[in-house]
């Protein structure tokens, strides 16, 4: 079971994150687990060492705004990614509990329509995953190449600004440091991509479960109208009403009515129970990721401001790096957009449950059944709140507000620089 859980498609991104020490991965071998823990500690120490070296370099160049903005374009994402990894590791039990529940739910329903929904959600995650991975595989080598061939238009540079007291003219020491930064950069980049994809994978699995629940609610009318008693019904049928006088007049009509109500009532109770379980999943997700989203918003906003300012300065100076820095800025904005988009999508699917309940033929049923529809609608009105730090809602409005605010700060900083 555990092996299948780790091989589950939606678990791939947790496995990828474990490759760079950003997630726990346990096996049945104690010695292997010790090696994995040692490797994880080594990767985390490398991340914190990268932060220390970049902050030391930031202090060294604090009097030069050009170098400060360039340093912060990379140091902030290192701090941001490392912070998100630490936050996620701190919530490992909660996140794994949610993962396990969603994994079990994925295989609970097997009919053809639901299989189409599963394939649709899986394909969507594959497309987003491919976009992020291809962007990383294309952009990172370009970034490295620009740094390595910097001697063509100026002094030699390392891929990422860090306080390394070496002589750049010494080829051996320069190449060793360059290789070290490539390795550290690969760890950070992989962690940055996979932390986003694990969020998307969990959200899309919950979206899938809400879509399944939506379809089940729409089928309530079919359940209610699809029960009939024939003359040759077997007395051993599970739905036979005990102590009922089957010789009474109009028995077939009365039995149909009682069976309809009983079947539909059980069906609606299962739907309400499922709705409460999914609401609990959303609360688990909110509890597990609200600090993650706070780091995401803080780091993302700072990155957009610093990188935007850096791009503006390079525009005036016609720098050769403007192309990949502008692409970097674009990726940062797209990354934040997807986080807000998928959390908004989850809330939208939550709200659709009440709409589905109201769209059924509840008015054709007796009052005893109508109360269950009322329960579903009332529960659907308790809208979930996916927040960043429990005070910023994660939705598309927040994304637009973030863009407006960062643009205002960017222009303000630019005005101070001009003066």
mmCIF file of C-alpha atoms in Angstrom:
data_model
loop_
_atom_site.group_PDB
_atom_site.id
_atom_site.type_symbol
_atom_site.label_atom_id
_atom_site.label_comp_id
_atom_site.label_asym_id
_atom_site.label_seq_id
_atom_site.Cartn_x
_atom_site.Cartn_y
_atom_site.Cartn_z
ATOM 1 C CA UNK A 1 0.000 0.000 0.000
ATOM 2 C CA UNK A 2 2.767 2.420 0.932
ATOM 3 C CA UNK A 3 4.628 1.589 -2.269
ATOM 4 C CA UNK A 4 1.551 2.324 -4.349
ATOM 5 C CA UNK A 5 1.028 5.547 -2.427
ATOM 6 C CA UNK A 6 4.554 6.737 -3.286
ATOM 7 C CA UNK A 7 4.086 5.689 -6.913
ATOM 8 C CA UNK A 8 0.761 7.536 -7.192
ATOM 9 C CA UNK A 9 0.923 10.150 -9.969
ATOM 10 C CA UNK A 10 0.067 13.032 -7.635
ATOM 11 C CA UNK A 11 2.881 11.931 -5.290
ATOM 12 C CA UNK A 12 5.548 12.410 -7.961
ATOM 13 C CA UNK A 13 6.162 16.035 -7.008
ATOM 14 C CA UNK A 14 6.681 15.126 -3.354
ATOM 15 C CA UNK A 15 9.206 12.527 -4.535
ATOM 16 C CA UNK A 16 10.987 15.103 -6.717
ATOM 17 C CA UNK A 17 11.140 17.472 -3.750
ATOM 18 C CA UNK A 18 12.613 14.648 -1.655
ATOM 19 C CA UNK A 19 15.423 14.302 -4.231
ATOM 20 C CA UNK A 20 16.733 17.724 -3.150
ATOM 21 C CA UNK A 21 16.100 17.164 0.564
ATOM 22 C CA UNK A 22 12.915 19.207 0.690
ATOM 23 C CA UNK A 23 10.615 16.383 1.774
ATOM 24 C CA UNK A 24 10.757 13.245 3.896
ATOM 25 C CA UNK A 25 10.893 9.871 2.175
ATOM 26 C CA UNK A 26 10.809 6.676 4.247
ATOM 27 C CA UNK A 27 11.645 3.124 3.196
ATOM 28 C CA UNK A 28 11.569 -0.233 4.978
ATOM 29 C CA UNK A 29 15.363 -0.212 5.328
ATOM 30 C CA UNK A 30 16.669 1.570 8.450
ATOM 31 C CA UNK A 31 20.127 2.252 6.977
ATOM 32 C CA UNK A 32 18.576 3.717 3.822
ATOM 33 C CA UNK A 33 16.406 5.984 5.960
ATOM 34 C CA UNK A 34 19.498 7.208 7.824
ATOM 35 C CA UNK A 35 21.243 8.009 4.544
ATOM 36 C CA UNK A 36 18.142 9.879 3.336
ATOM 37 C CA UNK A 37 17.986 11.903 6.569
ATOM 38 C CA UNK A 38 21.696 12.747 6.310
ATOM 39 C CA UNK A 39 21.220 13.805 2.680
ATOM 40 C CA UNK A 40 18.200 15.911 3.631
ATOM 41 C CA UNK A 41 20.164 17.686 6.372
ATOM 42 C CA UNK A 42 23.037 18.279 3.927
ATOM 43 C CA UNK A 43 20.673 19.867 1.381
ATOM 44 C CA UNK A 44 19.035 22.087 4.019
ATOM 45 C CA UNK A 45 22.451 23.176 5.319
ATOM 46 C CA UNK A 46 23.423 24.017 1.720
ATOM 47 C CA UNK A 47 20.297 26.169 1.358
ATOM 48 C CA UNK A 48 21.018 28.059 4.575
ATOM 49 C CA UNK A 49 24.684 28.443 3.576
ATOM 50 C CA UNK A 50 23.554 29.956 0.268
ATOM 51 C CA UNK A 51 21.405 32.448 2.164
ATOM 52 C CA UNK A 52 24.315 33.408 4.438
ATOM 53 C CA UNK A 53 26.722 33.915 1.518
ATOM 54 C CA UNK A 54 24.232 36.009 -0.436
ATOM 55 C CA UNK A 55 23.343 38.172 2.571
ATOM 56 C CA UNK A 56 27.059 38.703 3.213
ATOM 57 C CA UNK A 57 27.454 39.847 -0.386
ATOM 58 C CA UNK A 58 24.404 42.101 -0.002
ATOM 59 C CA UNK A 59 26.050 43.763 2.986
ATOM 60 C CA UNK A 60 29.278 44.173 0.997
ATOM 61 C CA UNK A 61 27.581 45.974 -1.928
ATOM 62 C CA UNK A 62 25.020 47.884 0.158
ATOM 63 C CA UNK A 63 26.271 51.215 -1.187
ATOM 64 C CA UNK A 64 25.590 50.323 -4.843
ATOM 65 C CA UNK A 65 21.884 50.180 -5.775
ATOM 66 C CA UNK A 66 22.559 48.331 -9.044
ATOM 67 C CA UNK A 67 24.349 45.513 -7.257
ATOM 68 C CA UNK A 68 21.835 45.499 -4.401
ATOM 69 C CA UNK A 69 18.883 44.972 -6.743
ATOM 70 C CA UNK A 70 20.744 42.263 -8.676
ATOM 71 C CA UNK A 71 21.687 40.494 -5.454
ATOM 72 C CA UNK A 72 18.129 40.597 -4.126
ATOM 73 C CA UNK A 73 16.764 39.168 -7.389
ATOM 74 C CA UNK A 74 18.393 35.872 -6.424
ATOM 75 C CA UNK A 75 18.832 36.053 -2.643
ATOM 76 C CA UNK A 76 15.108 36.631 -2.064
ATOM 77 C CA UNK A 77 14.118 33.533 -4.036
ATOM 78 C CA UNK A 78 16.667 31.467 -2.084
ATOM 79 C CA UNK A 79 15.242 32.758 1.209
ATOM 80 C CA UNK A 80 11.690 32.328 -0.069
ATOM 81 C CA UNK A 81 12.230 28.735 -1.262
ATOM 82 C CA UNK A 82 14.139 27.670 1.851
ATOM 83 C CA UNK A 83 11.451 29.175 4.090
ATOM 84 C CA UNK A 84 8.705 27.333 2.185
ATOM 85 C CA UNK A 85 10.578 24.033 2.481
ATOM 86 C CA UNK A 86 10.989 24.519 6.245
ATOM 87 C CA UNK A 87 7.297 25.431 6.630
ATOM 88 C CA UNK A 88 6.207 22.342 4.679
ATOM 89 C CA UNK A 89 8.515 20.039 6.644
ATOM 90 C CA UNK A 90 7.006 21.439 9.840
ATOM 91 C CA UNK A 91 3.526 20.424 8.580
ATOM 92 C CA UNK A 92 4.545 16.984 7.294
ATOM 93 C CA UNK A 93 2.016 14.990 9.352
ATOM 94 C CA UNK A 94 -0.935 17.155 8.342
ATOM 95 C CA UNK A 95 0.009 17.188 4.661
ATOM 96 C CA UNK A 96 0.621 13.422 4.574
ATOM 97 C CA UNK A 97 -2.740 12.814 6.237
ATOM 98 C CA UNK A 98 -4.435 14.868 3.532
ATOM 99 C CA UNK A 99 -2.432 13.101 0.798
ATOM 100 C CA UNK A 100 -3.392 9.656 2.095
ATOM 101 C CA UNK A 101 -7.093 10.531 2.299
ATOM 102 C CA UNK A 102 -7.108 11.956 -1.218
ATOM 103 C CA UNK A 103 -5.233 8.911 -2.511
ATOM 104 C CA UNK A 104 -7.882 6.585 -1.046
ATOM 105 C CA UNK A 105 -10.683 8.763 -2.437
ATOM 106 C CA UNK A 106 -9.163 8.767 -5.913
ATOM 107 C CA UNK A 107 -9.922 5.052 -6.324
ATOM 108 C CA UNK A 108 -13.268 5.048 -4.510
ATOM 109 C CA UNK A 109 -15.441 5.710 -7.574
ATOM 110 C CA UNK A 110 -14.812 3.859 -10.827
ATOM 111 C CA UNK A 111 -17.636 4.590 -13.315
ATOM 112 C CA UNK A 112 -16.970 5.910 -16.810
ATOM 113 C CA UNK A 113 -17.941 9.564 -16.197
ATOM 114 C CA UNK A 114 -15.738 9.775 -13.128
ATOM 115 C CA UNK A 115 -12.825 8.208 -14.996
ATOM 116 C CA UNK A 116 -13.154 11.017 -17.547
ATOM 117 C CA UNK A 117 -13.005 13.558 -14.728
ATOM 118 C CA UNK A 118 -9.902 11.873 -13.322
ATOM 119 C CA UNK A 119 -8.210 11.926 -16.717
ATOM 120 C CA UNK A 120 -9.123 15.594 -17.177
ATOM 121 C CA UNK A 121 -7.645 16.631 -13.810
ATOM 122 C CA UNK A 122 -4.551 14.482 -14.349
ATOM 123 C CA UNK A 123 -4.013 15.996 -17.805
ATOM 124 C CA UNK A 124 -4.356 19.519 -16.415
ATOM 125 C CA UNK A 125 -1.718 18.878 -13.765
ATOM 126 C CA UNK A 126 0.557 17.299 -16.375
ATOM 127 C CA UNK A 127 0.278 20.415 -18.560
ATOM 128 C CA UNK A 128 1.112 22.761 -15.699
ATOM 129 C CA UNK A 129 3.933 20.485 -14.554
ATOM 130 C CA UNK A 130 5.382 20.338 -18.057
ATOM 131 C CA UNK A 131 5.204 24.129 -18.366
ATOM 132 C CA UNK A 132 7.093 24.663 -15.078
ATOM 133 C CA UNK A 133 9.690 21.975 -15.777
ATOM 134 C CA UNK A 134 10.330 23.070 -19.372
ATOM 135 C CA UNK A 135 10.644 26.696 -18.235
ATOM 136 C CA UNK A 136 13.220 25.634 -15.643
ATOM 137 C CA UNK A 137 15.148 23.422 -18.071
ATOM 138 C CA UNK A 138 15.309 26.202 -20.673
ATOM 139 C CA UNK A 139 15.772 29.231 -18.447
ATOM 140 C CA UNK A 140 18.381 27.856 -16.017
ATOM 141 C CA UNK A 141 21.005 26.918 -18.678
ATOM 142 C CA UNK A 142 20.513 30.343 -20.280
ATOM 143 C CA UNK A 143 21.120 32.019 -16.909
ATOM 144 C CA UNK A 144 24.258 29.918 -16.374
ATOM 145 C CA UNK A 145 25.526 30.612 -19.903
ATOM 146 C CA UNK A 146 25.069 34.376 -19.549
ATOM 147 C CA UNK A 147 27.110 34.291 -16.336
ATOM 148 C CA UNK A 148 29.835 32.031 -17.751
ATOM 149 C CA UNK A 149 30.385 34.109 -20.882
ATOM 150 C CA UNK A 150 30.219 37.408 -18.998
ATOM 151 C CA UNK A 151 33.943 37.910 -19.686
ATOM 152 C CA UNK A 152 32.993 38.784 -23.284
ATOM 153 C CA UNK A 153 31.452 42.112 -22.199
ATOM 154 C CA UNK A 154 32.991 42.673 -18.797
ATOM 155 C CA UNK A 155 34.602 41.069 -15.749
ATOM 156 C CA UNK A 156 33.878 37.453 -14.956
ATOM 157 C CA UNK A 157 30.760 36.781 -12.889
ATOM 158 C CA UNK A 158 29.378 33.856 -10.950
ATOM 159 C CA UNK A 159 25.796 32.717 -11.689
ATOM 160 C CA UNK A 160 24.549 34.038 -8.345
ATOM 161 C CA UNK A 161 26.002 36.899 -6.304
ATOM 162 C CA UNK A 162 27.598 35.477 -3.165
ATOM 163 C CA UNK A 163 30.444 36.475 -0.877
ATOM 164 C CA UNK A 164 33.195 34.127 -2.066
ATOM 165 C CA UNK A 165 36.700 35.603 -1.590
ATOM 166 C CA UNK A 166 38.242 34.181 -4.750
ATOM 167 C CA UNK A 167 40.260 35.586 -7.616
ATOM 168 C CA UNK A 168 37.996 35.450 -10.671
ATOM 169 C CA UNK A 169 41.055 35.581 -12.917
ATOM 170 C CA UNK A 170 42.259 32.281 -11.466
ATOM 171 C CA UNK A 171 40.530 29.746 -13.738
ATOM 172 C CA UNK A 172 40.699 26.824 -11.289
ATOM 173 C CA UNK A 173 39.147 28.587 -8.292
ATOM 174 C CA UNK A 174 36.629 30.359 -10.533
ATOM 175 C CA UNK A 175 35.495 27.121 -12.208
ATOM 176 C CA UNK A 176 35.212 25.293 -8.874
ATOM 177 C CA UNK A 177 33.060 28.053 -7.385
ATOM 178 C CA UNK A 178 31.053 28.228 -10.595
ATOM 179 C CA UNK A 179 30.363 24.479 -10.414
ATOM 180 C CA UNK A 180 29.417 24.753 -6.732
ATOM 181 C CA UNK A 181 26.908 27.494 -7.495
ATOM 182 C CA UNK A 182 25.409 25.438 -10.329
ATOM 183 C CA UNK A 183 24.773 22.563 -7.893
ATOM 184 C CA UNK A 184 23.297 24.835 -5.217
ATOM 185 C CA UNK A 185 21.230 26.660 -7.823
ATOM 186 C CA UNK A 186 19.859 23.345 -9.119
ATOM 187 C CA UNK A 187 18.758 22.379 -5.608
ATOM 188 C CA UNK A 188 17.043 25.733 -5.067
ATOM 189 C CA UNK A 189 15.395 25.746 -8.505
ATOM 190 C CA UNK A 190 14.075 22.188 -8.110
ATOM 191 C CA UNK A 191 12.715 22.975 -4.654
ATOM 192 C CA UNK A 192 11.110 26.192 -5.952
ATOM 193 C CA UNK A 193 9.327 24.342 -8.784
ATOM 194 C CA UNK A 194 8.236 21.263 -6.836
ATOM 195 C CA UNK A 195 6.894 23.187 -3.825
ATOM 196 C CA UNK A 196 4.486 24.903 -6.187
ATOM 197 C CA UNK A 197 3.525 21.677 -7.944
ATOM 198 C CA UNK A 198 2.702 19.845 -4.712
ATOM 199 C CA UNK A 199 0.279 22.662 -3.875
ATOM 200 C CA UNK A 200 -1.324 22.390 -7.310
ATOM 201 C CA UNK A 201 -1.542 18.585 -7.031
ATOM 202 C CA UNK A 202 -3.368 18.686 -3.690
ATOM 203 C CA UNK A 203 -5.744 21.438 -4.800
ATOM 204 C CA UNK A 204 -6.608 19.651 -8.044
ATOM 205 C CA UNK A 205 -7.302 16.405 -6.176
ATOM 206 C CA UNK A 206 -9.770 18.263 -3.935
ATOM 207 C CA UNK A 207 -11.282 19.940 -7.004
ATOM 208 C CA UNK A 208 -11.760 16.461 -8.492
ATOM 209 C CA UNK A 209 -13.586 15.230 -5.387
ATOM 210 C CA UNK A 210 -15.903 18.254 -5.456
ATOM 211 C CA UNK A 211 -16.645 17.640 -9.133
ATOM 212 C CA UNK A 212 -17.523 14.021 -8.315
ATOM 213 C CA UNK A 213 -19.781 15.163 -5.466
ATOM 214 C CA UNK A 214 -21.412 17.694 -7.800
ATOM 215 C CA UNK A 215 -22.317 14.922 -10.247
ATOM 216 C CA UNK A 216 -23.610 12.676 -7.491
ATOM 217 C CA UNK A 217 -25.954 15.419 -6.316
ATOM 218 C CA UNK A 218 -27.315 15.912 -9.823
ATOM 219 C CA UNK A 219 -28.141 12.192 -9.914
ATOM 220 C CA UNK A 220 -30.418 12.378 -6.860
ATOM 221 C CA UNK A 221 -33.477 12.709 -9.090
ATOM 222 C CA UNK A 222 -32.455 9.592 -11.023
ATOM 223 C CA UNK A 223 -32.117 7.671 -7.757
ATOM 224 C CA UNK A 224 -35.534 8.873 -6.598
ATOM 225 C CA UNK A 225 -37.344 8.154 -9.862
ATOM 226 C CA UNK A 226 -35.513 4.942 -10.735
ATOM 227 C CA UNK A 227 -37.005 2.673 -8.069
ATOM 228 C CA UNK A 228 -39.977 0.489 -9.072
ATOM 229 C CA UNK A 229 -41.506 -2.667 -7.648
ATOM 230 C CA UNK A 230 -42.517 -5.410 -10.073
ATOM 231 C CA UNK A 231 -45.037 -8.129 -9.396
ATOM 232 C CA UNK A 232 -42.308 -10.762 -9.356
ATOM 233 C CA UNK A 233 -40.054 -8.942 -6.844
ATOM 234 C CA UNK A 234 -38.197 -11.369 -4.608
ATOM 235 C CA UNK A 235 -39.149 -11.263 -0.939
ATOM 236 C CA UNK A 236 -35.455 -11.585 -0.047
ATOM 237 C CA UNK A 237 -34.693 -8.189 -1.572
ATOM 238 C CA UNK A 238 -32.633 -5.974 0.765
ATOM 239 C CA UNK A 239 -35.127 -3.138 0.339
ATOM 240 C CA UNK A 240 -38.187 -5.084 1.499
ATOM 241 C CA UNK A 241 -39.929 -3.221 4.284
ATOM 242 C CA UNK A 242 -40.225 -5.384 7.411
ATOM 243 C CA UNK A 243 -43.683 -6.035 8.900
ATOM 244 C CA UNK A 244 -45.372 -4.545 5.867
ATOM 245 C CA UNK A 245 -48.712 -5.948 4.702
ATOM 246 C CA UNK A 246 -47.979 -6.843 1.091
ATOM 247 C CA UNK A 247 -51.603 -7.885 0.541
ATOM 248 C CA UNK A 248 -52.875 -4.378 1.206
ATOM 249 C CA UNK A 249 -54.632 -2.495 -1.632
ATOM 250 C CA UNK A 250 -52.372 -0.452 -3.925
ATOM 251 C CA UNK A 251 -49.391 -2.134 -2.267
ATOM 252 C CA UNK A 252 -47.124 -1.569 -5.287
ATOM 253 C CA UNK A 253 -47.643 2.201 -5.251
ATOM 254 C CA UNK A 254 -47.087 2.443 -1.509
ATOM 255 C CA UNK A 255 -44.019 0.220 -1.612
ATOM 256 C CA UNK A 256 -42.556 2.312 -4.440
ATOM 257 C CA UNK A 257 -43.062 5.470 -2.419
ATOM 258 C CA UNK A 258 -41.486 4.030 0.733
ATOM 259 C CA UNK A 259 -38.543 2.551 -1.163
ATOM 260 C CA UNK A 260 -37.956 5.795 -3.051
ATOM 261 C CA UNK A 261 -37.834 7.754 0.167
ATOM 262 C CA UNK A 262 -35.628 5.200 1.913
ATOM 263 C CA UNK A 263 -33.153 4.885 -0.971
ATOM 264 C CA UNK A 264 -33.008 8.627 -1.601
ATOM 265 C CA UNK A 265 -32.656 9.393 2.097
ATOM 266 C CA UNK A 266 -29.648 7.072 2.410
ATOM 267 C CA UNK A 267 -28.170 8.534 -0.766
ATOM 268 C CA UNK A 268 -28.560 12.096 0.547
ATOM 269 C CA UNK A 269 -27.076 11.153 3.917
ATOM 270 C CA UNK A 270 -24.006 9.810 2.117
ATOM 271 C CA UNK A 271 -23.735 13.047 0.141
ATOM 272 C CA UNK A 272 -23.939 15.167 3.303
ATOM 273 C CA UNK A 273 -21.314 12.990 4.971
ATOM 274 C CA UNK A 274 -19.075 13.332 1.922
ATOM 275 C CA UNK A 275 -19.584 17.099 1.873
ATOM 276 C CA UNK A 276 -18.463 17.341 5.508
ATOM 277 C CA UNK A 277 -15.394 15.184 4.792
ATOM 278 C CA UNK A 278 -14.365 17.411 1.873
ATOM 279 C CA UNK A 279 -14.855 20.512 4.042
ATOM 280 C CA UNK A 280 -12.486 18.911 6.543
ATOM 281 C CA UNK A 281 -9.957 18.358 3.741
ATOM 282 C CA UNK A 282 -10.092 22.050 2.853
ATOM 283 C CA UNK A 283 -9.517 22.984 6.505
ATOM 284 C CA UNK A 284 -6.541 20.611 6.646
ATOM 285 C CA UNK A 285 -5.143 22.217 3.510
ATOM 286 C CA UNK A 286 -5.634 25.707 4.940
ATOM 287 C CA UNK A 287 -3.943 24.732 8.207
ATOM 288 C CA UNK A 288 -1.059 23.052 6.404
ATOM 289 C CA UNK A 289 -0.366 25.761 3.842
ATOM 290 C CA UNK A 290 -1.406 29.154 5.258
ATOM 291 C CA UNK A 291 2.158 29.965 6.381
ATOM 292 C CA UNK A 292 3.471 28.656 3.063
ATOM 293 C CA UNK A 293 1.232 31.113 1.203
ATOM 294 C CA UNK A 294 2.341 33.954 3.492
ATOM 295 C CA UNK A 295 5.963 33.269 2.544
ATOM 296 C CA UNK A 296 4.858 33.023 -1.096
ATOM 297 C CA UNK A 297 3.161 36.433 -1.064
ATOM 298 C CA UNK A 298 5.940 38.167 0.870
ATOM 299 C CA UNK A 299 8.750 36.695 -1.210
ATOM 300 C CA UNK A 300 6.857 37.030 -4.495
ATOM 301 C CA UNK A 301 6.024 40.697 -3.924
ATOM 302 C CA UNK A 302 9.619 41.508 -2.967
ATOM 303 C CA UNK A 303 10.939 39.632 -6.003
ATOM 304 C CA UNK A 304 8.601 41.456 -8.376
ATOM 305 C CA UNK A 305 9.659 44.838 -6.945
ATOM 306 C CA UNK A 306 13.398 44.121 -6.962
ATOM 307 C CA UNK A 307 13.426 42.375 -10.316
ATOM 308 C CA UNK A 308 11.167 45.007 -11.865
ATOM 309 C CA UNK A 309 13.484 47.759 -10.651
ATOM 310 C CA UNK A 310 16.484 45.849 -11.984
ATOM 311 C CA UNK A 311 14.847 45.410 -15.413
ATOM 312 C CA UNK A 312 13.955 49.134 -15.575
ATOM 313 C CA UNK A 313 17.547 50.107 -14.769
ATOM 314 C CA UNK A 314 18.890 47.729 -17.430
ATOM 315 C CA UNK A 315 16.453 49.202 -19.964
ATOM 316 C CA UNK A 316 18.004 52.630 -19.480
ATOM 317 C CA UNK A 317 21.527 51.204 -19.622
ATOM 318 C CA UNK A 318 20.839 48.747 -22.508
ATOM 319 C CA UNK A 319 22.301 45.862 -20.507
ATOM 320 C CA UNK A 320 22.925 42.542 -22.231
ATOM 321 C CA UNK A 321 21.152 40.743 -19.361
ATOM 322 C CA UNK A 322 17.787 42.398 -19.856
ATOM 323 C CA UNK A 323 16.330 39.445 -21.788
ATOM 324 C CA UNK A 324 16.757 36.746 -19.172
ATOM 325 C CA UNK A 325 15.996 39.134 -16.301
ATOM 326 C CA UNK A 326 12.696 40.108 -17.965
ATOM 327 C CA UNK A 327 11.901 36.402 -18.443
ATOM 328 C CA UNK A 328 12.717 35.831 -14.770
ATOM 329 C CA UNK A 329 10.251 38.572 -13.799
ATOM 330 C CA UNK A 330 7.580 36.988 -16.004
ATOM 331 C CA UNK A 331 8.068 33.552 -14.397
ATOM 332 C CA UNK A 332 7.726 35.038 -10.917
ATOM 333 C CA UNK A 333 4.386 36.639 -11.814
ATOM 334 C CA UNK A 334 3.093 33.467 -13.526
ATOM 335 C CA UNK A 335 4.074 31.410 -10.486
ATOM 336 C CA UNK A 336 2.086 33.638 -8.139
ATOM 337 C CA UNK A 337 -0.863 33.704 -10.554
ATOM 338 C CA UNK A 338 -1.193 29.903 -10.572
ATOM 339 C CA UNK A 339 -1.219 29.759 -6.767
ATOM 340 C CA UNK A 340 -4.091 32.244 -6.635
ATOM 341 C CA UNK A 341 -5.877 30.690 -9.618
ATOM 342 C CA UNK A 342 -6.046 27.162 -8.213
ATOM 343 C CA UNK A 343 -7.113 28.226 -4.723
ATOM 344 C CA UNK A 344 -9.885 30.295 -6.353
ATOM 345 C CA UNK A 345 -10.852 27.243 -8.390
ATOM 346 C CA UNK A 346 -11.171 25.155 -5.226
ATOM 347 C CA UNK A 347 -13.485 27.720 -3.607
ATOM 348 C CA UNK A 348 -15.519 27.889 -6.828
ATOM 349 C CA UNK A 349 -16.046 24.100 -6.809
ATOM 350 C CA UNK A 350 -17.039 24.292 -3.136
ATOM 351 C CA UNK A 351 -19.726 26.864 -3.973
ATOM 352 C CA UNK A 352 -21.034 24.757 -6.867
ATOM 353 C CA UNK A 353 -22.296 22.088 -4.434
ATOM 354 C CA UNK A 354 -25.101 24.328 -3.185
ATOM 355 C CA UNK A 355 -26.017 25.234 -6.759
ATOM 356 C CA UNK A 356 -26.192 21.546 -7.701
ATOM 357 C CA UNK A 357 -28.489 20.789 -4.750
ATOM 358 C CA UNK A 358 -30.845 23.598 -5.743
ATOM 359 C CA UNK A 359 -30.823 22.500 -9.410
ATOM 360 C CA UNK A 360 -32.220 19.026 -8.638
ATOM 361 C CA UNK A 361 -35.937 18.151 -8.536
ATOM 362 C CA UNK A 362 -36.089 18.544 -4.758
ATOM 363 C CA UNK A 363 -39.500 20.246 -5.007
ATOM 364 C CA UNK A 364 -41.025 16.980 -6.304
ATOM 365 C CA UNK A 365 -40.007 15.101 -3.157
ATOM 366 C CA UNK A 366 -41.692 15.002 0.224
ATOM 367 C CA UNK A 367 -40.722 17.319 3.066
ATOM 368 C CA UNK A 368 -38.696 14.614 4.824
ATOM 369 C CA UNK A 369 -36.258 14.543 1.883
ATOM 370 C CA UNK A 370 -36.290 18.285 1.227
ATOM 371 C CA UNK A 371 -34.665 18.945 4.604
ATOM 372 C CA UNK A 372 -31.534 17.102 3.417
ATOM 373 C CA UNK A 373 -31.233 19.432 0.439
ATOM 374 C CA UNK A 374 -31.509 22.347 2.848
ATOM 375 C CA UNK A 375 -28.638 20.895 4.906
ATOM 376 C CA UNK A 376 -26.477 20.596 1.783
ATOM 377 C CA UNK A 377 -27.213 24.186 0.731
ATOM 378 C CA UNK A 378 -26.545 25.592 4.222
ATOM 379 C CA UNK A 379 -23.246 23.707 4.458
ATOM 380 C CA UNK A 380 -22.257 24.984 0.990
ATOM 381 C CA UNK A 381 -22.796 28.566 2.179
ATOM 382 C CA UNK A 382 -20.007 28.182 4.752
ATOM 383 C CA UNK A 383 -17.428 29.278 2.218
ATOM 384 C CA UNK A 384 -13.881 28.067 2.930
ATOM 385 C CA UNK A 385 -11.093 30.590 3.258
ATOM 386 C CA UNK A 386 -7.691 29.658 1.889
ATOM 387 C CA UNK A 387 -5.468 32.299 3.441
ATOM 388 C CA UNK A 388 -1.890 33.441 3.668
ATOM 389 C CA UNK A 389 -1.088 33.722 7.351
ATOM 390 C CA UNK A 390 -4.825 33.700 8.161
ATOM 391 C CA UNK A 391 -5.319 37.326 7.114
ATOM 392 C CA UNK A 392 -4.832 37.447 3.306
ATOM 393 C CA UNK A 393 -7.272 35.541 1.103
ATOM 394 C CA UNK A 394 -5.633 33.546 -1.675
ATOM 395 C CA UNK A 395 -7.690 34.354 -4.762
ATOM 396 C CA UNK A 396 -7.408 36.193 -8.069
ATOM 397 C CA UNK A 397 -8.406 39.490 -6.447
ATOM 398 C CA UNK A 398 -5.372 39.159 -4.183
ATOM 399 C CA UNK A 399 -3.208 38.521 -7.242
ATOM 400 C CA UNK A 400 -4.438 41.725 -8.929
ATOM 401 C CA UNK A 401 -4.054 43.692 -5.690
ATOM 402 C CA UNK A 402 -0.505 42.377 -5.306
ATOM 403 C CA UNK A 403 0.369 43.517 -8.834
ATOM 404 C CA UNK A 404 -1.055 46.998 -8.228
ATOM 405 C CA UNK A 405 0.704 47.380 -4.879
ATOM 406 C CA UNK A 406 4.057 46.112 -6.132
ATOM 407 C CA UNK A 407 3.842 48.457 -9.108
ATOM 408 C CA UNK A 408 3.180 51.374 -6.734
ATOM 409 C CA UNK A 409 6.156 50.416 -4.575
ATOM 410 C CA UNK A 410 8.295 49.960 -7.669
ATOM 411 C CA UNK A 411 7.499 53.460 -8.916
ATOM 412 C CA UNK A 412 8.059 54.927 -5.442
ATOM 413 C CA UNK A 413 11.509 53.334 -5.133
ATOM 414 C CA UNK A 414 12.324 54.441 -8.662
ATOM 415 C CA UNK A 415 11.416 58.048 -7.818
ATOM 416 C CA UNK A 416 13.632 57.990 -4.729
ATOM 417 C CA UNK A 417 16.514 56.690 -6.839
ATOM 418 C CA UNK A 418 16.076 59.457 -9.436
ATOM 419 C CA UNK A 419 16.075 62.147 -6.744
#
